[in-house]
XYZ file of C-alpha atoms in Angstrom:
731
model
C 149.394 85.502 98.383
C 151.588 86.699 101.189
C 155.254 86.636 100.644
C 155.834 83.926 103.242
C 153.368 81.581 101.580
C 155.013 82.241 98.212
C 158.375 81.061 99.510
C 159.656 78.039 97.618
C 159.641 74.808 99.621
C 163.341 74.377 98.818
C 163.988 76.994 101.534
C 162.052 75.176 104.232
C 162.498 71.489 103.399
C 165.475 69.454 102.242
C 166.198 69.730 98.506
C 165.410 66.048 97.878
C 161.965 66.241 99.525
C 161.178 69.538 97.801
C 162.111 68.013 94.439
C 159.797 64.995 94.856
C 156.982 67.303 96.005
C 157.385 69.535 92.970
C 157.689 66.717 90.452
C 155.073 64.287 91.716
C 152.570 66.369 93.654
C 153.026 69.752 91.956
C 153.671 71.395 95.331
C 156.206 74.195 94.993
C 155.545 76.828 97.646
C 154.701 76.920 101.343
C 151.140 77.897 100.370
C 150.828 74.895 98.022
C 151.776 72.520 100.824
C 149.362 74.154 103.289
C 146.607 73.500 100.750
C 147.597 69.838 100.296
C 144.955 68.460 102.638
C 144.772 64.996 104.206
C 142.652 62.607 102.176
C 141.230 61.049 105.340
C 142.095 60.457 109.003
C 142.886 57.265 110.870
C 141.925 57.032 114.486
C 144.582 55.535 116.706
C 142.210 52.800 117.735
C 140.655 52.201 114.317
C 142.478 51.391 111.155
C 141.815 51.329 107.422
C 139.973 48.180 107.105
C 142.550 45.809 105.672
C 139.620 43.890 104.270
C 138.881 46.752 101.846
C 142.250 47.600 100.343
C 142.212 48.556 96.665
C 144.520 46.595 94.353
C 147.376 48.459 92.622
C 147.057 51.588 94.744
C 149.509 53.186 97.139
C 148.031 52.855 100.606
C 148.953 53.775 104.155
C 147.648 51.477 106.878
C 148.032 51.476 110.619
C 148.143 47.958 112.035
C 149.677 45.587 114.517
C 152.196 42.841 113.773
C 150.641 39.419 114.405
C 153.636 37.256 113.477
C 156.894 37.371 111.531
C 158.975 34.540 110.111
C 162.049 34.159 107.922
C 161.764 31.577 105.136
C 164.448 30.268 102.817
C 164.035 29.392 99.151
C 166.272 28.400 96.202
C 167.716 25.548 98.259
C 168.615 27.845 101.130
C 170.337 30.494 98.997
C 167.527 33.077 99.193
C 165.794 34.384 102.306
C 162.598 36.301 102.724
C 160.829 37.787 105.726
C 157.053 37.390 105.862
C 155.201 39.568 108.350
C 151.460 39.279 108.942
C 149.727 42.412 110.197
C 146.154 42.697 111.421
C 143.683 45.418 112.280
C 140.720 43.380 113.430
C 138.951 43.593 110.043
C 141.446 41.537 108.129
C 145.042 40.395 107.767
C 147.673 41.481 105.309
C 150.966 39.924 104.356
C 154.155 42.028 104.103
C 157.235 40.597 102.356
C 160.877 41.695 102.477
C 163.680 40.036 100.499
C 167.445 39.620 100.617
C 169.495 42.113 102.558
C 166.388 44.194 103.112
C 165.162 41.816 105.802
C 167.561 42.672 108.647
C 166.097 45.932 109.928
C 162.402 44.959 109.685
C 163.245 41.629 111.336
C 164.538 43.566 114.381
C 161.807 46.255 114.302
C 158.653 44.344 113.512
C 158.208 42.046 116.491
C 154.756 40.619 117.201
C 152.640 43.204 119.017
C 154.401 46.216 117.415
C 152.065 48.925 116.070
C 153.215 50.820 113.016
C 152.152 52.718 109.919
C 152.932 50.833 106.703
C 152.935 52.315 103.206
C 153.284 50.567 99.858
C 151.509 49.379 96.751
C 148.932 46.632 97.191
C 149.620 43.625 94.956
C 148.293 40.078 94.601
C 150.380 36.991 95.261
C 148.913 33.486 95.391
C 145.417 35.008 95.443
C 146.246 36.960 98.611
C 146.798 40.691 99.008
C 150.285 41.726 100.048
C 152.633 44.711 100.332
C 156.148 44.005 99.050
C 158.936 46.004 100.751
C 156.623 48.527 102.362
C 158.148 51.477 104.186
C 157.006 51.730 107.785
C 157.095 53.993 110.808
C 156.670 52.475 114.271
C 154.112 54.014 116.590
C 155.239 52.466 119.864
C 156.708 54.303 122.826
C 160.361 53.444 122.179
C 160.385 54.375 118.469
C 161.852 57.795 119.267
C 159.758 60.816 120.236
C 159.758 62.176 116.652
C 157.316 59.655 115.305
C 155.110 59.778 118.343
C 154.906 63.562 118.463
C 154.084 63.888 114.799
C 151.220 61.473 115.302
C 150.428 62.587 118.807
C 146.890 63.570 117.896
C 144.160 61.038 118.236
C 143.411 61.477 114.506
C 146.287 60.527 112.218
C 146.104 62.491 108.958
C 146.643 60.348 105.848
C 147.862 62.512 102.956
C 147.591 61.868 99.217
C 151.096 60.459 98.760
C 153.276 59.254 95.930
C 156.148 56.869 95.385
C 159.140 58.072 97.379
C 157.105 60.295 99.682
C 154.941 58.501 102.222
C 152.078 60.089 104.044
C 154.079 60.502 107.265
C 156.933 62.274 105.496
C 154.391 64.712 104.084
C 152.980 65.118 107.598
C 156.459 66.069 108.885
C 156.879 68.572 106.053
C 153.474 70.065 106.905
C 154.601 70.408 110.541
C 157.527 72.491 109.288
C 155.298 74.965 107.412
C 152.192 74.938 109.616
C 153.326 77.945 111.720
C 153.035 80.052 108.543
C 149.305 79.305 108.357
C 148.712 82.302 110.628
C 149.805 84.527 107.751
C 147.319 83.161 105.221
C 145.230 85.935 103.683
C 141.496 85.331 104.155
C 139.699 85.676 100.802
C 136.136 85.702 102.160
C 134.690 89.168 102.771
C 134.298 89.641 106.534
C 130.521 90.130 106.334
C 130.080 86.869 104.457
C 132.375 84.961 106.808
C 130.643 86.206 109.953
C 127.189 85.878 108.435
C 127.784 82.201 107.755
C 129.678 81.551 110.979
C 132.905 80.274 109.380
C 136.178 79.870 111.254
C 138.968 82.191 110.006
C 141.252 80.701 107.347
C 144.399 80.249 109.514
C 142.318 78.313 112.027
C 140.741 76.206 109.252
C 144.208 75.246 107.976
C 145.347 74.217 111.473
C 142.175 72.217 112.009
C 142.342 70.337 108.713
C 145.985 69.314 109.155
C 146.027 68.669 112.920
C 142.465 68.088 114.108
C 141.828 67.187 117.709
C 138.284 65.971 117.018
C 136.081 65.032 114.101
C 134.207 68.312 114.602
C 137.471 70.152 113.836
C 137.707 68.361 110.514
C 134.099 69.204 109.685
C 134.537 72.931 110.537
C 137.671 73.134 108.449
C 136.199 71.321 105.459
C 133.056 73.454 105.383
C 135.161 76.596 105.468
C 137.671 75.444 102.823
C 134.894 74.193 100.537
C 133.368 77.644 100.645
C 136.672 79.262 99.746
C 137.020 77.053 96.699
C 133.453 77.446 95.528
C 133.350 81.177 96.196
C 136.666 82.169 94.635
C 135.874 80.115 91.531
C 132.371 81.618 91.264
C 133.759 85.137 91.675
C 136.147 84.475 88.793
C 133.249 83.288 86.632
C 130.944 86.124 87.738
C 133.617 88.682 86.814
C 133.948 87.039 83.446
C 130.183 87.192 82.845
C 130.170 90.815 84.008
C 133.026 91.736 81.669
C 131.336 89.977 78.745
C 128.127 91.841 79.447
C 130.046 95.120 78.990
C 131.243 94.107 75.491
C 129.355 95.619 72.566
C 127.635 93.322 70.067
C 125.358 93.915 67.128
C 121.784 93.105 68.126
C 120.307 90.640 65.619
C 116.519 90.870 65.715
C 114.132 88.657 63.724
C 112.895 90.172 60.457
C 109.313 89.421 59.377
C 108.887 87.416 56.165
C 112.550 86.478 56.126
C 114.384 83.176 55.870
C 113.219 82.065 59.306
C 109.535 82.526 58.513
C 109.956 80.801 55.148
C 111.789 77.936 56.857
C 109.197 77.562 59.644
C 106.374 77.578 57.081
C 107.844 74.492 55.397
C 108.577 72.433 58.483
C 106.819 69.083 58.076
C 106.274 68.876 61.862
C 105.636 71.246 64.730
C 108.418 72.192 67.117
C 108.300 70.647 70.588
C 107.373 72.832 73.536
C 111.020 72.621 74.672
C 112.390 73.709 71.286
C 110.065 76.710 71.277
C 111.017 77.733 74.806
C 114.772 77.442 74.163
C 114.452 79.295 70.834
C 112.706 82.153 72.639
C 115.592 82.366 75.163
C 118.103 82.453 72.311
C 116.191 85.072 70.307
C 116.029 87.212 73.459
C 119.828 87.017 73.789
C 120.435 87.743 70.107
C 118.350 90.910 70.349
C 120.610 92.348 73.092
C 123.472 94.796 72.558
C 126.011 92.527 74.261
C 127.127 89.059 73.138
C 125.034 86.027 73.948
C 126.906 83.271 75.819
C 124.612 80.295 76.031
C 125.127 76.576 76.624
C 122.498 74.404 74.965
C 122.327 70.934 76.497
C 120.182 68.275 74.981
C 120.063 64.547 74.611
C 121.197 63.000 71.374
C 118.261 63.503 69.029
C 116.438 66.160 71.044
C 116.627 68.533 68.086
C 119.521 70.821 69.054
C 120.532 71.243 65.410
C 117.046 72.493 64.570
C 117.208 75.084 67.365
C 120.705 76.194 66.294
C 119.653 76.447 62.644
C 116.695 78.705 63.498
C 119.089 80.968 65.429
C 121.459 81.045 62.453
C 118.626 81.953 60.070
C 117.563 84.831 62.341
C 121.105 86.234 62.206
C 121.220 85.893 58.413
C 117.858 87.677 58.194
C 119.347 90.493 60.267
C 122.194 90.896 57.780
C 124.865 88.855 59.561
C 126.607 85.526 58.998
C 126.607 82.410 61.171
C 129.400 79.854 61.573
C 129.036 76.371 63.005
C 132.129 74.592 64.299
C 132.198 70.803 64.504
C 134.968 68.699 66.108
C 135.551 66.357 63.118
C 135.241 66.459 59.332
C 132.682 63.659 59.369
C 130.463 65.647 61.739
C 130.950 68.881 59.788
C 129.891 67.078 56.587
C 126.943 65.529 58.355
C 125.764 68.883 59.775
C 126.200 70.459 56.349
C 124.149 67.725 54.700
C 121.356 67.886 57.254
C 121.195 71.708 57.229
C 121.025 71.791 53.426
C 118.331 69.087 53.483
C 116.302 70.921 56.123
C 116.523 74.214 54.201
C 115.864 72.857 50.722
C 115.874 75.636 48.100
C 116.414 78.239 50.857
C 120.040 77.038 50.821
C 120.474 77.722 47.116
C 121.092 81.460 47.194
C 122.289 82.818 43.827
C 121.512 79.544 42.060
C 118.838 78.761 39.506
C 115.798 77.458 41.281
C 116.862 78.993 44.599
C 114.119 80.652 46.634
C 114.171 84.459 46.442
C 115.150 84.914 50.116
C 117.722 82.112 49.881
C 121.307 82.217 51.124
C 124.305 79.995 50.504
C 125.368 77.304 52.976
C 129.058 76.456 52.537
C 131.238 73.708 53.985
C 134.841 74.434 54.912
C 137.142 71.590 56.007
C 140.865 70.927 55.831
C 140.681 68.218 53.184
C 138.732 70.191 50.561
C 140.213 70.622 47.091
C 141.834 73.987 46.307
C 139.127 75.174 43.911
C 136.221 74.372 46.246
C 138.072 75.984 49.100
C 138.747 79.160 47.107
C 135.080 79.458 46.212
C 134.003 78.902 49.851
C 136.403 81.594 51.094
C 135.146 83.990 48.438
C 131.513 83.360 49.428
C 132.395 84.187 53.041
C 134.191 87.461 52.287
C 131.456 88.752 50.006
C 128.700 87.709 52.391
C 127.147 85.563 49.661
C 127.239 82.653 52.133
C 125.092 83.382 55.151
C 125.948 80.084 56.843
C 129.278 78.265 56.995
C 129.798 74.878 58.609
C 133.280 73.570 59.208
C 136.071 72.227 61.352
C 139.108 74.013 62.799
C 139.834 75.050 59.216
C 137.383 77.924 59.869
C 139.816 79.435 62.326
C 142.787 79.832 59.989
C 144.068 83.340 59.280
C 143.020 83.223 55.652
C 139.345 82.892 56.522
C 137.644 86.309 56.438
C 133.953 86.984 57.073
C 131.795 89.766 55.689
C 129.976 90.220 59.031
C 130.157 87.327 61.501
C 127.206 87.558 63.891
C 126.855 84.133 65.513
C 129.184 81.246 66.309
C 127.675 77.851 67.139
C 130.108 75.332 68.671
C 129.129 71.674 68.629
C 130.388 69.339 71.377
C 132.143 71.974 73.413
C 134.580 69.771 75.274
C 136.498 68.960 72.124
C 137.490 72.568 71.439
C 140.264 74.546 73.035
C 139.639 78.035 74.301
C 142.221 79.598 71.985
C 140.339 78.211 69.016
C 137.084 79.754 70.146
C 138.758 83.064 70.822
C 140.345 83.040 67.377
C 136.933 82.555 65.823
C 135.386 85.261 67.970
C 138.120 87.604 66.785
C 136.808 87.269 63.223
C 133.763 89.440 63.928
C 133.904 93.233 63.631
C 132.465 93.157 67.135
C 132.326 90.033 69.317
C 129.767 87.655 67.750
C 127.056 85.940 69.753
C 128.003 82.453 70.950
C 125.937 79.286 71.286
C 127.626 76.158 72.629
C 125.873 72.811 72.099
C 126.569 69.609 73.979
C 124.864 66.226 73.929
C 126.568 65.191 77.153
C 124.064 65.912 79.894
C 125.834 67.978 82.538
C 124.385 68.160 86.045
C 123.522 71.668 87.121
C 126.413 72.045 89.529
C 129.005 70.921 87.023
C 127.536 73.356 84.529
C 127.918 76.027 87.233
C 131.588 75.193 87.783
C 132.836 74.184 84.343
C 130.622 76.362 82.170
C 129.987 78.943 84.855
C 130.105 81.901 82.514
C 127.436 80.561 80.175
C 123.703 80.825 80.658
C 122.218 77.335 80.318
C 119.259 76.065 78.270
C 118.130 72.447 78.380
C 116.186 70.489 75.751
C 114.762 67.553 77.647
C 111.944 66.285 75.429
C 112.526 64.009 72.483
C 110.865 65.216 69.270
C 107.701 63.503 68.114
C 108.322 60.366 66.108
C 111.387 59.288 68.100
C 110.824 55.856 69.564
C 111.596 54.707 73.069
C 114.635 52.467 73.584
C 114.290 49.329 75.697
C 117.541 48.403 77.485
C 118.394 45.109 79.181
C 121.431 43.683 80.944
C 122.564 40.304 79.531
C 124.579 38.426 82.189
C 126.668 36.233 79.864
C 128.504 34.366 82.632
C 125.523 33.657 84.961
C 123.048 32.945 82.150
C 124.722 31.945 78.861
C 121.325 31.240 77.244
C 120.522 34.979 77.567
C 123.430 35.726 75.234
C 122.211 33.155 72.713
C 118.787 34.811 72.859
C 120.423 38.242 72.276
C 121.846 37.052 68.940
C 118.426 35.617 68.022
C 116.899 39.053 68.705
C 119.455 40.632 66.336
C 118.497 38.134 63.604
C 114.795 38.913 64.175
C 115.415 42.650 63.775
C 117.329 42.043 60.532
C 114.625 39.691 59.243
C 112.025 42.412 59.791
C 114.076 44.750 57.600
C 116.119 46.579 60.258
C 119.849 46.806 61.080
C 121.992 46.413 64.194
C 125.221 47.574 65.824
C 127.551 45.401 67.898
C 129.970 47.545 69.945
C 133.257 46.248 71.396
C 135.862 47.968 73.606
C 138.898 47.062 71.455
C 139.893 46.757 67.805
C 141.831 43.547 68.245
C 145.255 43.489 66.662
C 147.930 43.248 69.308
C 148.834 46.918 68.998
C 146.077 48.010 71.260
C 146.418 45.581 74.135
C 147.413 48.580 76.228
C 144.644 50.831 75.046
C 141.969 49.605 77.365
C 139.054 51.930 77.893
C 139.114 54.058 81.017
C 136.666 51.784 82.775
C 139.011 48.840 82.595
C 140.837 49.277 85.900
C 140.927 45.979 87.715
C 138.437 46.310 90.515
C 138.357 43.292 92.773
C 140.796 40.420 92.787
C 138.182 37.712 92.677
C 136.740 38.885 89.374
C 137.978 36.450 86.813
C 136.010 38.391 84.213
C 138.265 41.373 84.811
C 141.412 39.376 84.106
C 140.916 38.761 80.405
C 141.466 41.522 77.862
C 138.288 43.258 76.692
C 136.550 41.773 73.673
C 137.766 42.997 70.301
C 135.939 43.969 67.104
C 137.953 41.742 64.774
C 137.552 38.630 66.964
C 133.858 39.172 67.682
C 133.051 39.842 64.005
C 134.770 36.576 63.072
C 132.879 34.573 65.693
C 129.505 36.074 64.733
C 129.840 35.479 60.980
C 130.893 31.889 61.599
C 128.291 31.321 64.309
C 125.087 32.996 65.529
C 124.852 35.594 62.704
C 125.889 33.292 59.873
C 124.436 34.366 56.544
C 123.903 38.028 57.551
C 125.929 40.841 55.985
C 128.362 41.726 58.807
C 131.016 44.486 58.450
C 133.557 46.051 60.825
C 134.291 49.713 61.598
C 137.085 51.022 63.821
C 139.365 54.002 64.253
C 142.409 52.470 62.625
C 140.787 52.037 59.217
C 141.643 54.449 56.402
C 139.195 57.398 56.348
C 137.870 56.386 52.900
C 137.191 52.835 54.060
C 135.388 54.143 57.125
C 133.221 56.447 55.027
C 132.519 53.615 52.598
C 131.348 51.223 55.338
C 129.230 53.930 56.981
C 127.695 54.898 53.644
C 126.784 51.273 52.855
C 125.386 50.779 56.369
C 123.288 53.953 55.999
C 122.096 52.719 52.587
C 120.959 49.419 54.109
C 123.564 47.281 52.318
C 125.024 46.046 55.617
C 122.901 44.233 58.235
C 125.177 44.315 61.256
C 128.004 46.742 61.971
C 130.601 45.504 64.487
C 132.369 48.652 65.694
C 134.355 50.411 68.397
C 133.023 53.617 69.940
C 133.771 55.509 66.704
C 130.011 55.368 66.213
C 129.441 57.279 69.457
C 129.324 60.726 67.885
C 126.897 61.749 65.261
C 126.127 58.699 63.144
C 122.495 58.831 62.085
C 120.935 55.661 60.634
C 117.188 55.665 61.425
C 116.792 52.059 60.241
C 119.211 50.724 62.907
C 117.044 49.462 65.739
C 119.229 47.131 67.808
C 122.560 47.521 69.588
C 124.505 44.869 71.480
C 127.309 46.290 73.642
C 129.906 43.628 74.513
C 131.778 43.933 77.844
C 129.476 46.844 78.615
C 131.043 47.133 82.088
C 134.198 48.476 80.427
C 132.415 51.680 79.364
C 131.414 54.673 81.471
C 127.743 55.298 82.246
C 127.494 58.443 80.105
C 129.309 56.723 77.257
C 126.817 53.838 77.283
C 124.008 56.374 77.198
C 125.573 58.165 74.210
C 126.068 54.883 72.347
C 122.516 53.782 73.033
C 121.262 57.056 71.496
C 122.295 55.655 68.084
C 119.308 53.277 67.895
C 115.591 54.033 67.856
C 116.172 57.122 65.719
C 113.369 56.160 63.350
C 109.773 55.145 63.880
C 110.543 51.592 65.062
C 111.367 51.080 68.757
C 115.038 50.636 69.710
C 116.609 47.796 71.652
C 119.906 48.004 73.554
C 121.474 44.887 75.138
C 124.286 45.373 77.651
C 126.371 42.185 77.727
C 128.603 41.610 80.763
C 130.386 38.797 82.574
C 130.457 40.648 85.882
C 128.941 38.845 88.883
C 125.515 39.937 90.017
C 126.514 41.790 93.176
C 129.401 43.760 91.630
C 129.328 47.585 91.388
C 129.840 47.257 87.620
C 126.578 45.309 87.336
C 124.875 47.958 89.453
C 126.000 50.656 87.005
C 124.644 48.702 84.036
C 121.378 48.183 85.892
C 121.109 51.956 86.309
C 121.642 52.517 82.579
C 119.004 49.920 81.723
C 116.547 51.437 84.202
C 116.396 55.020 82.914
C 116.650 56.965 79.675
C 117.232 60.208 81.571
C 120.735 61.356 80.667
C 120.892 63.877 83.524
C 120.117 61.208 86.085
C 122.794 58.964 84.536
C 125.397 61.713 84.425
C 124.907 62.208 88.162
C 125.505 58.498 88.745
C 128.540 58.659 86.472
C 130.031 61.571 88.379
C 129.424 60.016 91.748
C 131.443 57.033 90.560
C 134.304 58.995 89.078
C 136.659 61.259 90.935
C 136.075 64.988 90.731
C 139.353 65.649 88.984
C 138.170 63.654 85.979
C 134.980 65.632 85.761
C 136.637 68.963 85.474
C 139.684 67.488 83.767
C 142.863 69.503 84.263
C 142.602 71.283 80.945
C 138.957 72.008 81.408
C 138.971 73.608 84.781
C 142.321 75.311 84.438
C 142.211 75.733 88.172
C 145.499 74.809 89.647
C 144.808 71.494 91.229
C 141.207 71.414 90.147
C 139.135 71.041 93.338
C 140.611 69.897 96.617
C 137.749 69.569 99.062
C 134.739 70.550 96.990
C 132.739 67.643 95.583
C 130.748 68.844 92.624
C 127.749 66.612 93.185
C 127.450 66.477 96.988
C 128.098 70.159 97.463
C 125.367 71.390 95.184
C 123.934 73.796 97.795
C 127.339 75.289 98.544
C 128.059 75.921 94.867
C 124.650 77.461 94.261
C 124.918 79.691 97.350
C 128.476 80.687 96.481
C 127.348 81.628 93.000
C 124.645 83.935 94.392
C 127.065 85.556 96.840
C 129.647 85.969 94.077
C 127.153 87.696 91.782
C 126.178 90.205 94.452
C 129.819 90.907 95.358
C 130.807 91.449 91.711
C 127.752 93.554 90.872
C 128.521 95.845 93.805
C 132.267 96.049 93.176
C 133.295 94.654 89.752
C 137.018 95.359 90.260
C 136.968 94.111 93.872
C 138.639 97.330 94.934
C 137.237 97.051 98.441
C 138.303 93.403 98.775
C 142.076 93.236 98.243
C 142.304 89.808 99.937
C 139.789 88.334 97.524
C 141.747 89.793 94.585
C 144.906 88.184 95.938
C 143.174 84.822 96.204
C 141.849 85.171 92.646
C 145.324 85.889 91.327
C 146.616 82.814 93.113
C 143.815 80.702 91.670
C 144.158 82.022 88.151
C 147.443 83.110 86.791
C 146.561 85.364 83.898
C 146.853 82.566 81.357
C 144.797 80.219 83.486
C 141.945 82.663 83.553
C 141.556 82.017 79.837
C 140.835 78.395 80.579
C 137.792 79.180 82.624
C 136.361 80.814 79.602
C 134.134 78.214 78.128
C 132.882 80.803 75.661
């Protein structure tokens, strides 16, 4: 960036203000502050509707004082000032105590208009702001306040404790003249072709708009900058990867793959065949494959990955599969060995002649087993290795690593993937698998350097899952019927899960799931702590599920106890498993047909979908009951209705994203982009992201080093410090 925009804020603003900005808002330079955009705009005549204030959030409202009165309490010893403000949509109480009442008592006379900022709290079932800071907007409040809000649109900035929106606005006024020196990253042809305003003008318009059209112009332009610069970074990464050499791994006739396919007891789905063909095409190229394989739980991703691994082994290489936990690594190892049968018994008596060895490598293995596994890898005896992070340690050497398969991408850090890639003589091919459906645009921003394949059919033999919402508060008899349904499933020889948000000793009172933010004050259901495994299990065994074999499973149990319970559940020795979300990833019990999710409103949409994927894995149909105490009209009930209405994970992940804020989607660590996205909304701006990606590809293909576009290079460097660029690498 230009030198002026790189200047630390300490030079321009007072040290105290600069310190709060750096610590709480991560704003350190003039450029950072120019890119701290208003969250919304208040019109002088129209105010945030007081009727819609969110509880527990810092808000800024513009309103008029309706009345003010001083009350005494504690037998006259204490005094408090109560001020009622109104904006036409509602009223809000402000309270000031003790010595703090003198100045507001003079300032806030009935009829005064002002901006008020503070945290919304509840008192006596009414919303209030205690000790808010305020800035008067009337003629005699000094020209400073009036001039900084002279525009018809008052910008409201994302603020923090100790730095109200209007103080940020004053700081922006101090740096706004420097906006003229902002370097424009968009190539001139692109900017003119799309009719965008120049960057300096966009910055002026977003901070000090005269009209709503100004805001719109500025936002469109700034959205493009974000989308385009990010897509250029990803396009350069794809381009650079395409220049790397890799060993082409082509299928060999009559090899392991053919032998494996010949024994499959079922035919592959159309989707599995199509995705396999895409993967085989990539493996046959002289540069490394980078592919993201998305598929619902149970869509057969492991089968597709295994066929790719066998192709690589046939071609003389080795394949490694990385799983996020030991339990999952063991489970993958078991299922791969089962699927391969004697093809996995290379070098053993009774092994097929084309067989290879499939080894497991995890941190908790005994020394002897570990030594043997390492030896099998170095000699190339083992064509396939499945493991956890233990695979990445320095001691692990491969004979010829040709393919890395990463399961559940978002649980792995980039450094770990790079370390594994460094184990090949040349960069190995990479296949990333995820069961979390990711909408196309998020895939384009978060996994932008991976080509994407989607498995969207369920394999034959998987049964549909019926889902229903059980409104426990409105219709208690529905809940009673839910427990009867569980008994019926058990009586017909099946098993069931009951999922709860908490474990239930007092330690985890604080650990509420992310969905547990209090939404609206009148929800009594929201006030009580979420239901807990230990309590629910006790109530069920004493009550509606009396006589059934009920066990508990949660994250705080010893690993051996967990494995023991899971093993007995899988073996059919347990009828009902009452658990936390530990069952969300990778537990496969085909005989489990029913799931009851308690306080389902406390879970995210995608999480509910993942949990539900644990039933109906066999030939009997699955049943998922979403129990909630939320009132019928609440947004939480609406979300549950959406989950019950569709089994399409992509549709649900869109709904999920629309409900969450963008920052959570990309997650700081995941996007690695300084403040993630400021004006770009991943779902709404699908067209912008797609168009920016196309433009970025053509720019990078024509000029990979961006030699002719120094401004764009500058913007890229600002977006990605060298170490941040690593983050973008989802490969």
